[in-house]
Amino acid sequence: MTTIQQEHFIQSVADALQYISYYHPVDYIENLAAAYEREQSAAAKDAIAQILINSRLCAEGHRPICQDTGIVTVFLEVGMNVRWDATLSVEDMVNEGVRRAYNHPDNKLRASVLADPAGKRTNTRDNTPAVVNVKIVPGDTLDVTVAAKGGGSEAKSKFAMLNPSDSIVDWVLKTVPTMGAGWCPPGMLGIGIGGTAEKAMLLAKEALMEPIDIQELIARGAKNRAEELRIELYEKVNALGIGAQGLGGLTTVLDVKVRDYPTHAANLPVAMIPNCAATRHAHFTLDGSGPVMLDPPSLDAWPKLTYDASKGRRVNLDTITREEVASWQPGDVILLSGKLLTGRDAAHKRLIDMLDKGEPMPVDFRNRFIYYVGPVDPVRDEVVGPAGPTTATRMDKFTRQLLESTGLLGMVGKSERGPEAISAIKDNGAIYLMAVGGAAYLVSKAIKAARVLAFADLGMEAIYEFEVRDMPVTVAVDSKGTSVHQTGPREWQARIGKIPVVVA
């Protein structure tokens, strides 16, 4: 009979969440570094380099890999011979671990969880509650897997109830391009097949906790249908040419995981959940001997890369003109310096409400750039914590009105823009620049000052003014409406040549 102490469990969860906030799994880094060496697309190679550099900086500085430090999911396998010396419930103990981890003074993590999701959407301020999954199994230990899942990748989760005769491969290949780049590839795909609707989704999420081993599987060969699917999907998804950050390239996924479960004769439930470039999960076991602290990985696992700023065009945001913006070409690397505004979902909604009511804007947006970001709070001598971009498409419905009513000139965000936003950008001679998702700490190094200008009550969603120096971005939609997220994948799908290119 094993006794698990309440404090030991809580502290182990807290320590593991801090650990995964700044350490990528080593298998992810090794496979991403191999993808970097293989990559032939210059834009994709640059994006992967930024992710790898950012990851090493985070491992060295113990700061978050991504500003979106995720919603916590915990998988527990509780041995039937385990007893608890605890006054809190299992879920309450997990939540106390989350609370401690996310409010750690040396590495405060961003609180992203909102209560009353269909109503006031009020931030819980400590990232609780977690999503806890419990299995009771034979044995006398407590196995714990903790994960922190970013909202951008979670938003791209897909489910379908296929007919039994339908092709799972066809569904995946049709669905992945609709996910855009908001899930920050290259990452992993978890595929859950069978059971019921909720079981398939759980299988897909559990699959993402497994180590990356697709190259070893390819080398030894598949032993069952699930492994055959993994290999086929890995090769065909990469042949889509979506590439790192959706810019077009050889590697979209580093691995595809498949878990299945028996299902009803009339059904074929299939779930697909992506893991992003900020893959964060860890496993540990409590055996009653005390709390667990995970061993730090060797920094030798990370490639020694540096970012070459000399290849970018330096731009002064304080003197930028529409004529200058009109000369930028899709795919150009731009280094931003000067004053950069910020704002994301809640701020955009409030601004639109004010415009609709005829109220004055709290900030002068004329010929300014706005960065879609919700930064992590600073610690020690930082002016701001990790500050990578959030998914730009969520701001698409606000874009035209802001461009036409405020004189806003440019936007910076993550991934592609939709047709609605591209049309507005073209009509207004504006520009959309893409920063690399998964390089939040690297981006923060370019931010030299930060102050809140408006909506302080929104916390990380307030409007800030950043003073930036040589912040690297790529022209993703030029003033004529050309999008690299359309041209890049189409070009690389044709180059790879394994899947016919469909021209819209």
PDB file of N, CA and C in Angstrom, residues 68-142:
ATOM      1  N   ASP A  68       1.721  32.241 -24.825  1.00  0.00           N
ATOM      2  CA  ASP A  68       0.528  31.475 -24.483  1.00  0.00           C
ATOM      3  C   ASP A  68       0.982  30.250 -23.715  1.00  0.00           C
ATOM      4  N   THR A  69       0.966  30.354 -22.399  1.00  0.00           N
ATOM      5  CA  THR A  69       1.468  29.254 -21.576  1.00  0.00           C
ATOM      6  C   THR A  69       0.408  28.182 -21.334  1.00  0.00           C
ATOM      7  N   GLY A  70      -0.704  28.278 -22.081  1.00  0.00           N
ATOM      8  CA  GLY A  70      -1.579  27.131 -22.237  1.00  0.00           C
ATOM      9  C   GLY A  70      -2.642  26.939 -21.171  1.00  0.00           C
ATOM     10  N   ILE A  71      -3.572  26.067 -21.501  1.00  0.00           N
ATOM     11  CA  ILE A  71      -4.514  25.526 -20.518  1.00  0.00           C
ATOM     12  C   ILE A  71      -3.970  24.159 -20.121  1.00  0.00           C
ATOM     13  N   VAL A  72      -3.983  23.878 -18.839  1.00  0.00           N
ATOM     14  CA  VAL A  72      -3.325  22.670 -18.324  1.00  0.00           C
ATOM     15  C   VAL A  72      -4.251  21.464 -18.451  1.00  0.00           C
ATOM     16  N   THR A  73      -3.706  20.386 -19.005  1.00  0.00           N
ATOM     17  CA  THR A  73      -4.380  19.090 -19.029  1.00  0.00           C
ATOM     18  C   THR A  73      -3.518  18.102 -18.257  1.00  0.00           C
ATOM     19  N   VAL A  74      -4.136  17.324 -17.400  1.00  0.00           N
ATOM     20  CA  VAL A  74      -3.406  16.341 -16.590  1.00  0.00           C
ATOM     21  C   VAL A  74      -4.061  14.976 -16.769  1.00  0.00           C
ATOM     22  N   PHE A  75      -3.220  13.980 -17.049  1.00  0.00           N
ATOM     23  CA  PHE A  75      -3.673  12.594 -17.133  1.00  0.00           C
ATOM     24  C   PHE A  75      -3.108  11.843 -15.931  1.00  0.00           C
ATOM     25  N   LEU A  76      -3.995  11.224 -15.164  1.00  0.00           N
ATOM     26  CA  LEU A  76      -3.582  10.493 -13.970  1.00  0.00           C
ATOM     27  C   LEU A  76      -3.942   9.023 -14.117  1.00  0.00           C
ATOM     28  N   GLU A  77      -2.991   8.161 -13.806  1.00  0.00           N
ATOM     29  CA  GLU A  77      -3.248   6.726 -13.679  1.00  0.00           C
ATOM     30  C   GLU A  77      -2.985   6.359 -12.223  1.00  0.00           C
ATOM     31  N   VAL A  78      -4.063   6.136 -11.486  1.00  0.00           N
ATOM     32  CA  VAL A  78      -3.977   5.935 -10.044  1.00  0.00           C
ATOM     33  C   VAL A  78      -4.018   4.437  -9.756  1.00  0.00           C
ATOM     34  N   GLY A  79      -2.956   3.940  -9.167  1.00  0.00           N
ATOM     35  CA  GLY A  79      -2.914   2.532  -8.794  1.00  0.00           C
ATOM     36  C   GLY A  79      -3.977   2.204  -7.758  1.00  0.00           C
ATOM     37  N   MET A  80      -4.570   1.022  -7.858  1.00  0.00           N
ATOM     38  CA  MET A  80      -5.653   0.644  -6.948  1.00  0.00           C
ATOM     39  C   MET A  80      -5.163   0.414  -5.520  1.00  0.00           C
ATOM     40  N   ASN A  81      -3.834   0.288  -5.357  1.00  0.00           N
ATOM     41  CA  ASN A  81      -3.278   0.126  -4.011  1.00  0.00           C
ATOM     42  C   ASN A  81      -2.785   1.450  -3.418  1.00  0.00           C
ATOM     43  N   VAL A  82      -3.064   2.553  -4.112  1.00  0.00           N
ATOM     44  CA  VAL A  82      -2.652   3.869  -3.617  1.00  0.00           C
ATOM     45  C   VAL A  82      -3.703   4.397  -2.645  1.00  0.00           C
ATOM     46  N   ARG A  83      -3.234   4.971  -1.540  1.00  0.00           N
ATOM     47  CA  ARG A  83      -4.114   5.716  -0.654  1.00  0.00           C
ATOM     48  C   ARG A  83      -3.585   7.150  -0.549  1.00  0.00           C
ATOM     49  N   TRP A  84      -4.470   8.049  -0.175  1.00  0.00           N
ATOM     50  CA  TRP A  84      -4.125   9.467  -0.123  1.00  0.00           C
ATOM     51  C   TRP A  84      -4.092   9.956   1.325  1.00  0.00           C
ATOM     52  N   ASP A  85      -3.046  10.691   1.654  1.00  0.00           N
ATOM     53  CA  ASP A  85      -3.014  11.445   2.909  1.00  0.00           C
ATOM     54  C   ASP A  85      -3.284  12.892   2.521  1.00  0.00           C
ATOM     55  N   ALA A  86      -4.570  13.231   2.364  1.00  0.00           N
ATOM     56  CA  ALA A  86      -4.940  14.517   1.783  1.00  0.00           C
ATOM     57  C   ALA A  86      -6.305  14.950   2.287  1.00  0.00           C
ATOM     58  N   THR A  87      -6.502  16.251   2.346  1.00  0.00           N
ATOM     59  CA  THR A  87      -7.806  16.825   2.688  1.00  0.00           C
ATOM     60  C   THR A  87      -8.502  17.392   1.458  1.00  0.00           C
ATOM     61  N   LEU A  88      -7.756  17.634   0.380  1.00  0.00           N
ATOM     62  CA  LEU A  88      -8.315  18.159  -0.855  1.00  0.00           C
ATOM     63  C   LEU A  88      -8.675  17.010  -1.799  1.00  0.00           C
ATOM     64  N   SER A  89      -9.589  17.267  -2.717  1.00  0.00           N
ATOM     65  CA  SER A  89      -9.880  16.292  -3.763  1.00  0.00           C
ATOM     66  C   SER A  89      -8.710  16.234  -4.738  1.00  0.00           C
ATOM     67  N   VAL A  90      -8.696  15.200  -5.566  1.00  0.00           N
ATOM     68  CA  VAL A  90      -7.615  15.067  -6.540  1.00  0.00           C
ATOM     69  C   VAL A  90      -7.582  16.276  -7.482  1.00  0.00           C
ATOM     70  N   GLU A  91      -8.733  16.694  -7.970  1.00  0.00           N
ATOM     71  CA  GLU A  91      -8.774  17.856  -8.867  1.00  0.00           C
ATOM     72  C   GLU A  91      -8.325  19.114  -8.145  1.00  0.00           C
ATOM     73  N   ASP A  92      -8.712  19.280  -6.898  1.00  0.00           N
ATOM     74  CA  ASP A  92      -8.298  20.467  -6.149  1.00  0.00           C
ATOM     75  C   ASP A  92      -6.784  20.474  -5.922  1.00  0.00           C
ATOM     76  N   MET A  93      -6.197  19.299  -5.717  1.00  0.00           N
ATOM     77  CA  MET A  93      -4.733  19.234  -5.569  1.00  0.00           C
ATOM     78  C   MET A  93      -4.045  19.619  -6.873  1.00  0.00           C
ATOM     79  N   VAL A  94      -4.563  19.121  -7.991  1.00  0.00           N
ATOM     80  CA  VAL A  94      -4.005  19.513  -9.289  1.00  0.00           C
ATOM     81  C   VAL A  94      -4.101  21.024  -9.461  1.00  0.00           C
ATOM     82  N   ASN A  95      -5.241  21.593  -9.155  1.00  0.00           N
ATOM     83  CA  ASN A  95      -5.432  23.029  -9.338  1.00  0.00           C
ATOM     84  C   ASN A  95      -4.538  23.850  -8.430  1.00  0.00           C
ATOM     85  N   GLU A  96      -4.264  23.363  -7.249  1.00  0.00           N
ATOM     86  CA  GLU A  96      -3.318  24.079  -6.383  1.00  0.00           C
ATOM     87  C   GLU A  96      -1.912  24.032  -6.981  1.00  0.00           C
ATOM     88  N   GLY A  97      -1.559  22.908  -7.604  1.00  0.00           N
ATOM     89  CA  GLY A  97      -0.270  22.836  -8.297  1.00  0.00           C
ATOM     90  C   GLY A  97      -0.195  23.813  -9.456  1.00  0.00           C
ATOM     91  N   VAL A  98      -1.299  23.920 -10.211  1.00  0.00           N
ATOM     92  CA  VAL A  98      -1.363  24.887 -11.314  1.00  0.00           C
ATOM     93  C   VAL A  98      -1.210  26.308 -10.774  1.00  0.00           C
ATOM     94  N   ARG A  99      -1.928  26.601  -9.709  1.00  0.00           N
ATOM     95  CA  ARG A  99      -1.897  27.937  -9.110  1.00  0.00           C
ATOM     96  C   ARG A  99      -0.464  28.321  -8.706  1.00  0.00           C
ATOM     97  N   ARG A 100       0.231  27.405  -8.067  1.00  0.00           N
ATOM     98  CA  ARG A 100       1.604  27.686  -7.647  1.00  0.00           C
ATOM     99  C   ARG A 100       2.521  27.891  -8.847  1.00  0.00           C
ATOM    100  N   ALA A 101       2.360  27.038  -9.835  1.00  0.00           N
ATOM    101  CA  ALA A 101       3.241  27.112 -11.005  1.00  0.00           C
ATOM    102  C   ALA A 101       3.061  28.422 -11.752  1.00  0.00           C
ATOM    103  N   TYR A 102       1.812  28.807 -11.967  1.00  0.00           N
ATOM    104  CA  TYR A 102       1.552  29.977 -12.812  1.00  0.00           C
ATOM    105  C   TYR A 102       1.798  31.300 -12.085  1.00  0.00           C
ATOM    106  N   ASN A 103       1.896  31.267 -10.755  1.00  0.00           N
ATOM    107  CA  ASN A 103       2.210  32.479  -9.991  1.00  0.00           C
ATOM    108  C   ASN A 103       3.619  32.451  -9.412  1.00  0.00           C
ATOM    109  N   HIS A 104       4.472  31.584  -9.961  1.00  0.00           N
ATOM    110  CA  HIS A 104       5.838  31.491  -9.448  1.00  0.00           C
ATOM    111  C   HIS A 104       6.557  32.828  -9.675  1.00  0.00           C
ATOM    112  N   PRO A 105       7.116  33.429  -8.636  1.00  0.00           N
ATOM    113  CA  PRO A 105       7.679  34.779  -8.789  1.00  0.00           C
ATOM    114  C   PRO A 105       8.865  34.865  -9.740  1.00  0.00           C
ATOM    115  N   ASP A 106       9.624  33.788  -9.885  1.00  0.00           N
ATOM    116  CA  ASP A 106      10.793  33.820 -10.766  1.00  0.00           C
ATOM    117  C   ASP A 106      10.449  33.533 -12.217  1.00  0.00           C
ATOM    118  N   ASN A 107       9.284  32.951 -12.469  1.00  0.00           N
ATOM    119  CA  ASN A 107       8.879  32.640 -13.839  1.00  0.00           C
ATOM    120  C   ASN A 107       7.359  32.639 -13.892  1.00  0.00           C
ATOM    121  N   LYS A 108       6.797  33.820 -13.747  1.00  0.00           N
ATOM    122  CA  LYS A 108       5.332  33.945 -13.751  1.00  0.00           C
ATOM    123  C   LYS A 108       4.821  33.608 -15.146  1.00  0.00           C
ATOM    124  N   LEU A 109       3.789  32.775 -15.188  1.00  0.00           N
ATOM    125  CA  LEU A 109       3.223  32.318 -16.449  1.00  0.00           C
ATOM    126  C   LEU A 109       1.911  33.054 -16.717  1.00  0.00           C
ATOM    127  N   ARG A 110       1.549  33.161 -17.990  1.00  0.00           N
ATOM    128  CA  ARG A 110       0.371  33.947 -18.344  1.00  0.00           C
ATOM    129  C   ARG A 110      -0.918  33.236 -17.962  1.00  0.00           C
ATOM    130  N   ALA A 111      -1.803  33.949 -17.321  1.00  0.00           N
ATOM    131  CA  ALA A 111      -3.124  33.407 -16.986  1.00  0.00           C
ATOM    132  C   ALA A 111      -4.042  33.592 -18.183  1.00  0.00           C
ATOM    133  N   SER A 112      -4.460  32.492 -18.785  1.00  0.00           N
ATOM    134  CA  SER A 112      -5.252  32.537 -20.016  1.00  0.00           C
ATOM    135  C   SER A 112      -6.634  31.926 -19.870  1.00  0.00           C
ATOM    136  N   VAL A 113      -6.942  31.348 -18.714  1.00  0.00           N
ATOM    137  CA  VAL A 113      -8.197  30.629 -18.540  1.00  0.00           C
ATOM    138  C   VAL A 113      -9.295  31.592 -18.100  1.00  0.00           C
ATOM    139  N   LEU A 114     -10.444  31.525 -18.796  1.00  0.00           N
ATOM    140  CA  LEU A 114     -11.568  32.403 -18.517  1.00  0.00           C
ATOM    141  C   LEU A 114     -12.756  31.598 -18.012  1.00  0.00           C
ATOM    142  N   ALA A 115     -13.321  32.020 -16.892  1.00  0.00           N
ATOM    143  CA  ALA A 115     -14.554  31.425 -16.388  1.00  0.00           C
ATOM    144  C   ALA A 115     -15.747  32.044 -17.120  1.00  0.00           C
ATOM    145  N   ASP A 116     -16.902  31.392 -17.012  1.00  0.00           N
ATOM    146  CA  ASP A 116     -18.127  31.838 -17.685  1.00  0.00           C
ATOM    147  C   ASP A 116     -17.855  32.022 -19.179  1.00  0.00           C
ATOM    148  N   PRO A 117     -17.449  30.940 -19.867  1.00  0.00           N
ATOM    149  CA  PRO A 117     -16.978  31.076 -21.257  1.00  0.00           C
ATOM    150  C   PRO A 117     -18.012  31.582 -22.236  1.00  0.00           C
ATOM    151  N   ALA A 118     -19.301  31.366 -21.962  1.00  0.00           N
ATOM    152  CA  ALA A 118     -20.340  31.850 -22.873  1.00  0.00           C
ATOM    153  C   ALA A 118     -20.954  33.156 -22.381  1.00  0.00           C
ATOM    154  N   GLY A 119     -20.369  33.714 -21.303  1.00  0.00           N
ATOM    155  CA  GLY A 119     -20.911  34.935 -20.722  1.00  0.00           C
ATOM    156  C   GLY A 119     -19.873  36.022 -20.585  1.00  0.00           C
ATOM    157  N   LYS A 120     -19.518  36.354 -19.337  1.00  0.00           N
ATOM    158  CA  LYS A 120     -18.598  37.468 -19.095  1.00  0.00           C
ATOM    159  C   LYS A 120     -17.146  37.141 -19.425  1.00  0.00           C
ATOM    160  N   ARG A 121     -16.803  35.855 -19.521  1.00  0.00           N
ATOM    161  CA  ARG A 121     -15.432  35.422 -19.842  1.00  0.00           C
ATOM    162  C   ARG A 121     -14.417  36.137 -18.944  1.00  0.00           C
ATOM    163  N   THR A 122     -14.525  35.870 -17.667  1.00  0.00           N
ATOM    164  CA  THR A 122     -13.688  36.524 -16.672  1.00  0.00           C
ATOM    165  C   THR A 122     -12.440  35.694 -16.397  1.00  0.00           C
ATOM    166  N   ASN A 123     -11.279  36.344 -16.463  1.00  0.00           N
ATOM    167  CA  ASN A 123     -10.018  35.646 -16.242  1.00  0.00           C
ATOM    168  C   ASN A 123      -9.920  35.181 -14.791  1.00  0.00           C
ATOM    169  N   THR A 124      -9.576  33.895 -14.601  1.00  0.00           N
ATOM    170  CA  THR A 124      -9.461  33.344 -13.246  1.00  0.00           C
ATOM    171  C   THR A 124      -8.178  33.783 -12.554  1.00  0.00           C
ATOM    172  N   ARG A 125      -7.266  34.381 -13.298  1.00  0.00           N
ATOM    173  CA  ARG A 125      -6.044  35.023 -12.782  1.00  0.00           C
ATOM    174  C   ARG A 125      -4.945  34.060 -12.359  1.00  0.00           C
ATOM    175  N   ASP A 126      -5.209  32.771 -12.312  1.00  0.00           N
ATOM    176  CA  ASP A 126      -4.155  31.831 -11.920  1.00  0.00           C
ATOM    177  C   ASP A 126      -4.122  30.597 -12.818  1.00  0.00           C
ATOM    178  N   ASN A 127      -4.843  30.661 -13.939  1.00  0.00           N
ATOM    179  CA  ASN A 127      -4.904  29.604 -14.945  1.00  0.00           C
ATOM    180  C   ASN A 127      -5.630  28.343 -14.484  1.00  0.00           C
ATOM    181  N   THR A 128      -6.296  28.389 -13.360  1.00  0.00           N
ATOM    182  CA  THR A 128      -7.144  27.284 -12.945  1.00  0.00           C
ATOM    183  C   THR A 128      -8.549  27.513 -13.503  1.00  0.00           C
ATOM    184  N   PRO A 129      -9.327  26.443 -13.669  1.00  0.00           N
ATOM    185  CA  PRO A 129      -8.999  25.058 -13.341  1.00  0.00           C
ATOM    186  C   PRO A 129      -8.333  24.333 -14.507  1.00  0.00           C
ATOM    187  N   ALA A 130      -7.620  23.266 -14.169  1.00  0.00           N
ATOM    188  CA  ALA A 130      -7.062  22.369 -15.177  1.00  0.00           C
ATOM    189  C   ALA A 130      -8.138  21.385 -15.643  1.00  0.00           C
ATOM    190  N   VAL A 131      -7.854  20.714 -16.746  1.00  0.00           N
ATOM    191  CA  VAL A 131      -8.700  19.617 -17.225  1.00  0.00           C
ATOM    192  C   VAL A 131      -8.029  18.320 -16.775  1.00  0.00           C
ATOM    193  N   VAL A 132      -8.701  17.564 -15.926  1.00  0.00           N
ATOM    194  CA  VAL A 132      -8.102  16.391 -15.287  1.00  0.00           C
ATOM    195  C   VAL A 132      -8.800  15.123 -15.768  1.00  0.00           C
ATOM    196  N   ASN A 133      -8.002  14.170 -16.227  1.00  0.00           N
ATOM    197  CA  ASN A 133      -8.499  12.870 -16.676  1.00  0.00           C
ATOM    198  C   ASN A 133      -7.904  11.789 -15.769  1.00  0.00           C
ATOM    199  N   VAL A 134      -8.766  10.927 -15.213  1.00  0.00           N
ATOM    200  CA  VAL A 134      -8.321   9.941 -14.224  1.00  0.00           C
ATOM    201  C   VAL A 134      -8.666   8.533 -14.685  1.00  0.00           C
ATOM    202  N   LYS A 135      -7.681   7.640 -14.581  1.00  0.00           N
ATOM    203  CA  LYS A 135      -7.904   6.209 -14.756  1.00  0.00           C
ATOM    204  C   LYS A 135      -7.479   5.498 -13.471  1.00  0.00           C
ATOM    205  N   ILE A 136      -8.262   4.526 -13.053  1.00  0.00           N
ATOM    206  CA  ILE A 136      -7.907   3.682 -11.918  1.00  0.00           C
ATOM    207  C   ILE A 136      -7.368   2.375 -12.482  1.00  0.00           C
ATOM    208  N   VAL A 137      -6.111   2.062 -12.158  1.00  0.00           N
ATOM    209  CA  VAL A 137      -5.422   0.926 -12.771  1.00  0.00           C
ATOM    210  C   VAL A 137      -4.798   0.049 -11.679  1.00  0.00           C
ATOM    211  N   PRO A 138      -4.450  -1.197 -11.999  1.00  0.00           N
ATOM    212  CA  PRO A 138      -3.731  -2.009 -11.021  1.00  0.00           C
ATOM    213  C   PRO A 138      -2.389  -1.370 -10.660  1.00  0.00           C
ATOM    214  N   GLY A 139      -1.927  -1.601  -9.420  1.00  0.00           N
ATOM    215  CA  GLY A 139      -0.613  -1.106  -9.051  1.00  0.00           C
ATOM    216  C   GLY A 139      -0.624  -0.247  -7.812  1.00  0.00           C
ATOM    217  N   ASP A 140       0.566   0.208  -7.421  1.00  0.00           N
ATOM    218  CA  ASP A 140       0.708   0.988  -6.187  1.00  0.00           C
ATOM    219  C   ASP A 140       1.497   2.280  -6.414  1.00  0.00           C
ATOM    220  N   THR A 141       1.385   2.835  -7.631  1.00  0.00           N
ATOM    221  CA  THR A 141       2.015   4.117  -7.919  1.00  0.00           C
ATOM    222  C   THR A 141       0.985   5.055  -8.556  1.00  0.00           C
ATOM    223  N   LEU A 142       1.370   6.318  -8.615  1.00  0.00           N
ATOM    224  CA  LEU A 142       0.559   7.333  -9.282  1.00  0.00           C
ATOM    225  C   LEU A 142       1.354   7.867 -10.465  1.00  0.00           C
TER     226      LEU A 142
END
